[in-house]
Short mmCIF file of C-alpha atoms and ligand atoms in Angstrom, two decimals:
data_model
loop_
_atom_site.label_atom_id
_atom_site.label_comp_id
_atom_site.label_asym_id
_atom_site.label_seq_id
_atom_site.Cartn_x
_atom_site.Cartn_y
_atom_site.Cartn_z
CA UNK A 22 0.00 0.00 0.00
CA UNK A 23 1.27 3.23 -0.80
CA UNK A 24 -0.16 7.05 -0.53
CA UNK A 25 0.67 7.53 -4.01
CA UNK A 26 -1.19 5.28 -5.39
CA UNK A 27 -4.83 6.29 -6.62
CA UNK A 28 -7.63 5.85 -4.18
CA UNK A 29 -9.10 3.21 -6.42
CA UNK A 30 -5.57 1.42 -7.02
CA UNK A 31 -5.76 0.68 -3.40
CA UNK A 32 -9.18 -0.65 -3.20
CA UNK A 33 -7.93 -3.14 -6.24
CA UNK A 34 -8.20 -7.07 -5.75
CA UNK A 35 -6.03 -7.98 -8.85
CA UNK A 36 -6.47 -11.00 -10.71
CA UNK A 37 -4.00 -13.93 -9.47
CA UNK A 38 -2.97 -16.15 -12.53
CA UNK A 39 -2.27 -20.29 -12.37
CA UNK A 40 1.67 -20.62 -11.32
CA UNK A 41 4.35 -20.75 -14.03
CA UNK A 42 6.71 -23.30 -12.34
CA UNK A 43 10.23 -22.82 -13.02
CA UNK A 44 10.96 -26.59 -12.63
CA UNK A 45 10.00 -29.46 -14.84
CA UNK A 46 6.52 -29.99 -13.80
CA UNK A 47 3.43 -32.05 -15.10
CA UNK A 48 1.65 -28.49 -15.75
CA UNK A 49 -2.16 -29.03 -15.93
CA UNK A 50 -2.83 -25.54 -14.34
CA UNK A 51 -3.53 -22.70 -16.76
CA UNK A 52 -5.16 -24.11 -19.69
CA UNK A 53 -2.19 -24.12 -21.87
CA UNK A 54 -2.13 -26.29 -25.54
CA UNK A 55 -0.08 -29.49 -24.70
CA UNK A 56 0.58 -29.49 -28.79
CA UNK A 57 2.92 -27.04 -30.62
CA UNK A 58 1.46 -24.09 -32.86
CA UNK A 59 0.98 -24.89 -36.98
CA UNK A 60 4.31 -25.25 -38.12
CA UNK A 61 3.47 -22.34 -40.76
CA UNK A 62 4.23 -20.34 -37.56
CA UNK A 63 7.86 -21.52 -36.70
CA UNK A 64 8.57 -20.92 -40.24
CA UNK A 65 7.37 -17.22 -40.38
CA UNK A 66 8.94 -16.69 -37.17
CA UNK A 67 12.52 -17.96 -38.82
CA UNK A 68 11.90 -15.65 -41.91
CA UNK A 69 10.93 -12.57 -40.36
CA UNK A 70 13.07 -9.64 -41.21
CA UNK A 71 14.02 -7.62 -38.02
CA UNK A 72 13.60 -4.63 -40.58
CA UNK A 73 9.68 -4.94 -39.83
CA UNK A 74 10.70 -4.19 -36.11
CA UNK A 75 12.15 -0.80 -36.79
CA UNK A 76 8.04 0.49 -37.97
CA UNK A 77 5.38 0.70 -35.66
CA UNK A 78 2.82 -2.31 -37.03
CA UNK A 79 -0.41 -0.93 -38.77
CA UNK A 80 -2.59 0.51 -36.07
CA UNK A 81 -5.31 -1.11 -37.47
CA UNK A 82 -4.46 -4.53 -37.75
CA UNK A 83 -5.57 -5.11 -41.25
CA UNK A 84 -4.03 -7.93 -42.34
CA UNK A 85 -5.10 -9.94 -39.24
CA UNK A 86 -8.68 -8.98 -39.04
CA UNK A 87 -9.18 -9.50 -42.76
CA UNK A 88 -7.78 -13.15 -42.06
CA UNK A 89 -10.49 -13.07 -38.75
CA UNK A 90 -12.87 -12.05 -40.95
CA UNK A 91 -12.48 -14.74 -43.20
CA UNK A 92 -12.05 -17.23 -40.52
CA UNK A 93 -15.66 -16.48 -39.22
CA UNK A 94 -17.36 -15.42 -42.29
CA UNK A 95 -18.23 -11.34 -41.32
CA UNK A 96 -16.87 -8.29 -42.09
CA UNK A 97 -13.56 -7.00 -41.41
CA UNK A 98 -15.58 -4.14 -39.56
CA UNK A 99 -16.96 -6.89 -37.72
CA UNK A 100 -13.47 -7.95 -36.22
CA UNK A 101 -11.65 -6.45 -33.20
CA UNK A 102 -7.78 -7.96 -31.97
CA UNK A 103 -5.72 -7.23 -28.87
CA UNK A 104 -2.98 -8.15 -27.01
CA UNK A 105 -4.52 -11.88 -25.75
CA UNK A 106 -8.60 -11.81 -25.32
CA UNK A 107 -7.83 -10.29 -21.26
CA UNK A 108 -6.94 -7.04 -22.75
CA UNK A 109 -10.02 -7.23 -25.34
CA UNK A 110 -12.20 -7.96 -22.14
CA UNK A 111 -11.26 -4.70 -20.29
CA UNK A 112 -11.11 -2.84 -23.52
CA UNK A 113 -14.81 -4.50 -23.72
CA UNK A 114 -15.94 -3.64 -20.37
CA UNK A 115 -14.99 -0.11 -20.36
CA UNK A 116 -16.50 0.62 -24.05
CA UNK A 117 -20.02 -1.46 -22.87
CA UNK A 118 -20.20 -1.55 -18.75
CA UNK A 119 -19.69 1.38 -17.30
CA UNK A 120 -23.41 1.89 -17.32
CA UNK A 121 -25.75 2.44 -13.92
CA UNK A 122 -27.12 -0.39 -13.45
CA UNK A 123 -25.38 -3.35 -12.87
CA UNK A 124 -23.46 -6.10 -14.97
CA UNK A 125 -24.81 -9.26 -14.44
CA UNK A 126 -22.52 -12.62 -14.89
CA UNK A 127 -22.67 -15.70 -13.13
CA UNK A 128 -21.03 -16.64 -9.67
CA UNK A 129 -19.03 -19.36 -10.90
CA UNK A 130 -17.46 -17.98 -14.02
CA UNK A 131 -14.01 -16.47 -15.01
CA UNK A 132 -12.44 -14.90 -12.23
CA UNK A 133 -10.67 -12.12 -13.95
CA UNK A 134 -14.39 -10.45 -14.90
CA UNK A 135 -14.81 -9.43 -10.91
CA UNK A 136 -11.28 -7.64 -11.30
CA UNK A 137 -12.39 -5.32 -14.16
CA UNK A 138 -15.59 -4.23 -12.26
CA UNK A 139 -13.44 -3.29 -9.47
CA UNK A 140 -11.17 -1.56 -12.04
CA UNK A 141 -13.70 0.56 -13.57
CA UNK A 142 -15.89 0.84 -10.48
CA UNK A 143 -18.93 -1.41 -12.39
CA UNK A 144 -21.71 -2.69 -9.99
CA UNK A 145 -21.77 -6.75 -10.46
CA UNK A 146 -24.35 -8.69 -9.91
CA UNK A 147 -23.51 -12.20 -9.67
CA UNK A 148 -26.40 -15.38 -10.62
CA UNK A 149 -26.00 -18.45 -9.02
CA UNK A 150 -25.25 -21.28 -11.40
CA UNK A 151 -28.35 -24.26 -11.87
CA UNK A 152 -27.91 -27.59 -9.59
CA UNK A 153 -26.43 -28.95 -12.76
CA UNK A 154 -23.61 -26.54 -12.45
CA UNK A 155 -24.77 -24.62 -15.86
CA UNK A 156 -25.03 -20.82 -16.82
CA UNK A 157 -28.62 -20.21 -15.82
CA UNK A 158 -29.60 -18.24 -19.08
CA UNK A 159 -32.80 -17.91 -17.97
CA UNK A 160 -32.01 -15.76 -14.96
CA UNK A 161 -30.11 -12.73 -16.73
CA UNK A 162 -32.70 -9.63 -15.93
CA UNK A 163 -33.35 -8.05 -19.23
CA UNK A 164 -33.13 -4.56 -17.69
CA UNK A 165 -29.16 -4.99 -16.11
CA UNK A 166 -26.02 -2.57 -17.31
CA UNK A 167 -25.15 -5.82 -19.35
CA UNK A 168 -24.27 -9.46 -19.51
CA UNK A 169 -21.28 -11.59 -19.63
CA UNK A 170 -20.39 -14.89 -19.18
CA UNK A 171 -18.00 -17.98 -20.55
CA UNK A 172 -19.17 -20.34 -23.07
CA UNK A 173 -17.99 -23.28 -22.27
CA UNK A 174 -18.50 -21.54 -18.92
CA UNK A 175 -14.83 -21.69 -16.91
CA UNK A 176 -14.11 -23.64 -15.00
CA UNK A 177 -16.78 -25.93 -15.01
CA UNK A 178 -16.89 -26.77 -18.49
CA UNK A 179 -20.39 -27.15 -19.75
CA UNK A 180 -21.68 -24.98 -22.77
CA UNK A 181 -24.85 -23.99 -24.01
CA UNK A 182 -25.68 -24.44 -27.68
CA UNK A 183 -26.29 -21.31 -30.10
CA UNK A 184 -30.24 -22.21 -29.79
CA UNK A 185 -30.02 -21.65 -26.32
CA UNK A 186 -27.88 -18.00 -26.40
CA UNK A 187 -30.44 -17.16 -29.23
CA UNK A 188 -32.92 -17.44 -26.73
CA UNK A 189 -31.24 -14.98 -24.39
CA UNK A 190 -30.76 -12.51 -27.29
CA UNK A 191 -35.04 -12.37 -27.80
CA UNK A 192 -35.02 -11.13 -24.49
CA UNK A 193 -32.43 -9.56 -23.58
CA UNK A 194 -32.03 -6.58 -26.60
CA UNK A 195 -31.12 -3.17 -24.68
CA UNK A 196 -27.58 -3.90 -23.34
CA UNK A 197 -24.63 -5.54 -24.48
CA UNK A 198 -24.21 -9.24 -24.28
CA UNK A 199 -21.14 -10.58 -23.97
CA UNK A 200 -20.02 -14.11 -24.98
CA UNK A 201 -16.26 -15.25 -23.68
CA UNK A 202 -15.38 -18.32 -26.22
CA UNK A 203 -11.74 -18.94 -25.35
CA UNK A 204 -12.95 -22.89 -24.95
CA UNK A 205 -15.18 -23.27 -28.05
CA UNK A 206 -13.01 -25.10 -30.29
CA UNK A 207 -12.88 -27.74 -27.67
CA UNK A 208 -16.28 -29.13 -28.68
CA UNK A 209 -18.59 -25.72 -27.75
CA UNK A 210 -21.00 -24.09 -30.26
CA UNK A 211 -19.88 -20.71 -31.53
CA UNK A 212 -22.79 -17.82 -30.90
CA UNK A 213 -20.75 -16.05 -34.32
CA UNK A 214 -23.30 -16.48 -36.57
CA UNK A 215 -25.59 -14.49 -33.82
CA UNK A 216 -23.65 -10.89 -34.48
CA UNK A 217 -25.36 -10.34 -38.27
CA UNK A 218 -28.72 -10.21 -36.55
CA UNK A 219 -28.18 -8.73 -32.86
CA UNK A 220 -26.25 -5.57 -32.47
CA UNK A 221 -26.08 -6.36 -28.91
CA UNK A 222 -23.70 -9.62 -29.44
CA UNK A 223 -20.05 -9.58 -28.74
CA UNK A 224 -18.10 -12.45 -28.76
CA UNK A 225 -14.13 -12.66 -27.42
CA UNK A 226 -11.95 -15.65 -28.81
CA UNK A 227 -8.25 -16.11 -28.16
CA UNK A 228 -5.11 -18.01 -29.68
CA UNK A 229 -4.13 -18.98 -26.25
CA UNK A 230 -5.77 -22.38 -26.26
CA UNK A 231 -6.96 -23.67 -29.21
CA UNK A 232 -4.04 -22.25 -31.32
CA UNK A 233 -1.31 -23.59 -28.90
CA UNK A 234 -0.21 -19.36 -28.49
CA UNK A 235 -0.46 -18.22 -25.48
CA UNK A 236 2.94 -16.65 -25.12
CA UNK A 237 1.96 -14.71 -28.26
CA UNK A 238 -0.60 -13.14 -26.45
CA UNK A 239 -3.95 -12.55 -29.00
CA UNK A 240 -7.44 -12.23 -28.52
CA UNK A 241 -10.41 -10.84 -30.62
CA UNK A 242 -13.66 -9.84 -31.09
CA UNK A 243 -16.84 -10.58 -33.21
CA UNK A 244 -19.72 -8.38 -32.82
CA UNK A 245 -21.44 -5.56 -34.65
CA UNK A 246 -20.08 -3.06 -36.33
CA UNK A 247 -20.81 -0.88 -34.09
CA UNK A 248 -20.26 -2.48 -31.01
CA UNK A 249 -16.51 -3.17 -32.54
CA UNK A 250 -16.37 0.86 -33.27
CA UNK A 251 -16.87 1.24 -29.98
CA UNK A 252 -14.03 -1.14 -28.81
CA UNK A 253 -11.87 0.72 -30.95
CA UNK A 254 -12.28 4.09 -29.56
CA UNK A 255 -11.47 2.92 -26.55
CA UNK A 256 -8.26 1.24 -27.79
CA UNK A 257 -7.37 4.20 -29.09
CA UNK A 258 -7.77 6.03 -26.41
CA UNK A 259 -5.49 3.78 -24.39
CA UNK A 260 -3.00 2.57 -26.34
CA UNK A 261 -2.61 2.22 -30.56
CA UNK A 262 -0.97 -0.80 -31.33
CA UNK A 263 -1.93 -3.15 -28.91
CA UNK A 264 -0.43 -5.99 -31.30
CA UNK A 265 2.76 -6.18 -32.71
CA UNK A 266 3.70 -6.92 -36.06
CA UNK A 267 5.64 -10.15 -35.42
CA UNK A 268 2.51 -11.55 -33.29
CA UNK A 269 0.12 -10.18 -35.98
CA UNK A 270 2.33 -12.46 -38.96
CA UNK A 271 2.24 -15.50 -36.72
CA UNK A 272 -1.15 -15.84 -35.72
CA UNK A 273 -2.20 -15.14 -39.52
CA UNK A 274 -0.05 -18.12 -40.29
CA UNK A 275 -1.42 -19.86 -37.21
CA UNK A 276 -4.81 -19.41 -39.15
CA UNK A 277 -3.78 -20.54 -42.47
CA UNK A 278 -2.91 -24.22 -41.33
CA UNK A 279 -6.73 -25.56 -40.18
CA UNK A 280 -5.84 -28.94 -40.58
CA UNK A 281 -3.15 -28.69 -37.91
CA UNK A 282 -5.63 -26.98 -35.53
CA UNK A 283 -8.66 -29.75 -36.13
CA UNK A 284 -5.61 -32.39 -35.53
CA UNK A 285 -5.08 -30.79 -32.17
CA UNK A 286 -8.27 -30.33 -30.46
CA UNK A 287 -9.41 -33.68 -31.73
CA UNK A 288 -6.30 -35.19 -29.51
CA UNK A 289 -7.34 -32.92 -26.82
CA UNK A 290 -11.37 -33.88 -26.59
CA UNK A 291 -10.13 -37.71 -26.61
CA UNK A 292 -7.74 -37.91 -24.59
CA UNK A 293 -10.19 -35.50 -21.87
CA UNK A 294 -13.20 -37.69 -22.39
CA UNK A 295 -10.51 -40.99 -21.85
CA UNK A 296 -9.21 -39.24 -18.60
CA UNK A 297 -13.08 -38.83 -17.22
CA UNK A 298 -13.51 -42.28 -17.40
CA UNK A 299 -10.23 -43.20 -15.76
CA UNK A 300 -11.16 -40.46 -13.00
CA UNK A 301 -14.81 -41.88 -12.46
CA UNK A 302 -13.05 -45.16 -12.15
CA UNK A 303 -11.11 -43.67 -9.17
CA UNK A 304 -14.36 -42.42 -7.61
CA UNK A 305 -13.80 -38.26 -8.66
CA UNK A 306 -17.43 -37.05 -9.73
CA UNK A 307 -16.16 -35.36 -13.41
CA UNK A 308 -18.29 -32.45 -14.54
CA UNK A 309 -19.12 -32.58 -17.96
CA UNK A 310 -16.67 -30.68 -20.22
CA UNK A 311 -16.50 -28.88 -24.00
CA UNK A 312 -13.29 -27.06 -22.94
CA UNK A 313 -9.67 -28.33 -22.61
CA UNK A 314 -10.25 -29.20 -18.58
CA UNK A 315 -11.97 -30.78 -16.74
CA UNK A 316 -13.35 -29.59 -12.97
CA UNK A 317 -13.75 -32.80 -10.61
CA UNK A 318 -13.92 -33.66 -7.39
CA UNK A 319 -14.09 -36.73 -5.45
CA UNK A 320 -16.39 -37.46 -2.24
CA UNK A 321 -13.74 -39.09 -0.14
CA UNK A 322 -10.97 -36.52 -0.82
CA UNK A 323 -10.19 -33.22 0.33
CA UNK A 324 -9.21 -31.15 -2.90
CA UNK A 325 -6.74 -29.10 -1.45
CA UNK A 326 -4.84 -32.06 -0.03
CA UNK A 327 -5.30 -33.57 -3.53
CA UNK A 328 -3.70 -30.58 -4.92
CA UNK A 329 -0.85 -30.60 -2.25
CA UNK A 330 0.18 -34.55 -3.14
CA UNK A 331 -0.10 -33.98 -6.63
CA UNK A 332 2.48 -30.95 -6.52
CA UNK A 333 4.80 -32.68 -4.07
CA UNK A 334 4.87 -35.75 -7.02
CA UNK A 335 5.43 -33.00 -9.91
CA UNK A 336 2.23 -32.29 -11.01
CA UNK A 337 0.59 -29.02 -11.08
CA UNK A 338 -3.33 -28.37 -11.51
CA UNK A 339 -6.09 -25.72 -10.33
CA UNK A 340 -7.22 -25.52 -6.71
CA UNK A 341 -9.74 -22.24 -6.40
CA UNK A 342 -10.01 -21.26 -2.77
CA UNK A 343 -13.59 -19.92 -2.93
CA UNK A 344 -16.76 -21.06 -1.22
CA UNK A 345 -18.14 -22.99 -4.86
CA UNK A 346 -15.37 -24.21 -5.59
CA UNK A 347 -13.14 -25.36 -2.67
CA UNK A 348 -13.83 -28.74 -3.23
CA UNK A 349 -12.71 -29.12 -6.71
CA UNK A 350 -9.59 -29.03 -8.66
CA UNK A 351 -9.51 -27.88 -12.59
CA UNK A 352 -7.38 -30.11 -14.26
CA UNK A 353 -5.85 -29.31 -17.66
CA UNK A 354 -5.67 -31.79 -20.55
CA UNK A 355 -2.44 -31.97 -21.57
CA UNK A 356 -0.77 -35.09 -23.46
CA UNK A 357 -1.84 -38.78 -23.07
CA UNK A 358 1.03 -39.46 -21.28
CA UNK A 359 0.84 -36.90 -19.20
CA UNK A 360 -2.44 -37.46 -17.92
CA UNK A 361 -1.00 -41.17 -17.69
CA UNK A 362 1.47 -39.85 -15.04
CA UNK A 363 -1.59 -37.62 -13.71
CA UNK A 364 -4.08 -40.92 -13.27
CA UNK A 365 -1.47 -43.37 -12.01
CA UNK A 366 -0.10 -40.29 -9.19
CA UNK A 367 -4.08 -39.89 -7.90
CA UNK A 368 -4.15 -43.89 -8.04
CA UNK A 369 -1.16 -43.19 -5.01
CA UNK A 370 -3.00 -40.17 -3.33
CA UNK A 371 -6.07 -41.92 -3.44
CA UNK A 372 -4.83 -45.29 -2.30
C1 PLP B 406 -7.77 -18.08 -20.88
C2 PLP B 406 -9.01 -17.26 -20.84
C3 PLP B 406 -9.03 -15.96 -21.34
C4 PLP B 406 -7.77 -15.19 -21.65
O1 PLP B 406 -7.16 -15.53 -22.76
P1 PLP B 406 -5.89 -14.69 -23.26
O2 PLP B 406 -6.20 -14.48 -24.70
O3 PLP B 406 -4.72 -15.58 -23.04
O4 PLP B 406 -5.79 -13.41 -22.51
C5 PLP B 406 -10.23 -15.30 -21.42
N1 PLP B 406 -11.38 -15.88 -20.98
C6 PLP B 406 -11.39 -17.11 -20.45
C7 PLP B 406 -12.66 -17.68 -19.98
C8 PLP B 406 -10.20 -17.83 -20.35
O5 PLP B 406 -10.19 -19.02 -19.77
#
């Protein structure tokens, strides 16, 4: 704490990330790709000519947003990038939130959403999650400041179907409603298609998971044109060139090479759904999942002890300490032998 500091800087609760273990660890903690990017990408990365460096990159990020665009089938208009999907989700709630009444997101959602409300002084009101651990879509008020949530939902996994955010959009019409898709690839149902007919609609997508990038740090936007005009002046009101021209070349080549990306998140969804039936067979109660994690927990074992043995042995997961979710751990999928070392460890622990 410090008197300089602005009075709101020391009312802040910031965001804690998942450890990044500087020994050889099992690391099944932050939702990380187990697979290498396309190759395209290493080889764009070898051929780059420092000479790019000495420019600022195009403030607009043409060249990636047209490939977006193409990607998704919309308009280049349509498309908004930033330095990894966090940055486009407090770019997002400043431009759409800061509103009087009150955002409204679930309880048990991404944990880095109560941090910007705190950062921009947004009222939150938070919706308890159905018995089946699900986004209860039918309890967003259609009179709040907004609405945002993570589908696949994090970290419990389950995802509702476009059908089902559709029926959201009928009623909800006068605020923005945000959609957080960093999972979808993993076996979710992209609301994209939504943005032609609902201004409202904004959905956030990353290269972190799905696209094995998330050193590169890239996220981006879908919505209405002028939902994404709005994005962008407050980008440029913060800072031009949120993405650099070496990470703009790579995930453009990262885009070009689909059949790379299918191979990987096929690997990931079956070696996830052979790991829930290895867990069940240890007694853990596994939460349905569409993302690249699961969230279990087991009715004999305390999670946090779980947790403990498992990093003692070399293996790191998620333990949240929160009233939810204190009994579960989030556990990344990460290779099949990996998960091997994971299953035959909690075998041990679980004795
Ligand atoms: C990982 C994650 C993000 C952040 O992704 P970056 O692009 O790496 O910043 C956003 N939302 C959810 C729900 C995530 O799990």
């Amino acid at each position: 704490m410090s008197k300089f500091w602005s009075p709101r800087v020391r009312e802040l609760t910031p965001y804690t990330p998942g450890e990044q273990p500087r020994e050889r660890l099992i690391k099944l903690n932050t939702n990380e790709n187990p697979y290498p990017p396309a190759p395209g990408v290493g080889a764009v990365l070898r051929n780059y000519s420092t000479d790019h460096l000495r420019l600022y990159p195009d403030p607009e990020s043409g060249a990636l947003r047209q490939a977006l665009a193409r990607e998704f089938g919309v308009e280049v208009e349509q498309v908004f990038v930033g330095n990894g999907s966090d940055e486009v989700l407090a770019l997002a709630f400043q431009a759409f939130f800061c509103q009087q009444r009150p955002l409204e997101m679930p309880e048990t959602t991404y944990s880095f959403y109560p941090v910007y409300c705190r950062l921009y002084g947004i009222e939150r009101r938070a919706l308890p999650l159905t018995a089946n651990h699900e986004v209860d879509l039918a309890a967003f008020a259609t009179d709040s400041g907004g609405t945002i949530f993570a589908n696949p939902n994090a970290p419990t996994g389950h995802g509702h179907g476009r059908k089902a955010i559709a029926e959201l959009l009928k009623r909800v019409t006068d605020s923005v409603v945000l959609v957080d898709e960093a999972y979808v690839d993993f076996g979710g149902e992209s609301a994209i298609p939504l943005v032609v007919s609902h201004p409202n609609l904004v959905v956030t997508g990353t290269f972190s998971k799905s696209r094995s990038l998330a050193g590169l740090r890239l996220g981006y936007a879908v919505g209405s044109r002028e939902l994404i005009e709005g994005l962008t002046r407050v980008k440029d009101s913060f800072n031009s060139y949120p993405v650099d021209s070496l990470a703009s070349a790579l995930a453009i080549a990262a885009l070009e090479d689909n059949e790379h990306f299918e191979a990987c998140r096929e690997k990931v969804i079956t070696t996830r759904e052979r790991t829930r039936t290895r867990m069940e067979k240890l007694g853990f109660h596994v939460l349905p999942s569409q993302a690249n994690f699961v969230l279990v927990t087991h009715p004999e074992h305390d999670a946090a002890q779980l947790f403990a043995g498992l990093r003692e042995r070399g293996i790191l997961v998620r333990h949240f300490n929160t009233e939810a979710l204190r009994d579960f751990l989030r556990i990344t999928i990460g290779t099949d032998d990996e998960m091997e070392s994971l299953i035959e460890t909690l075998e041990t622990l679980c004795g």
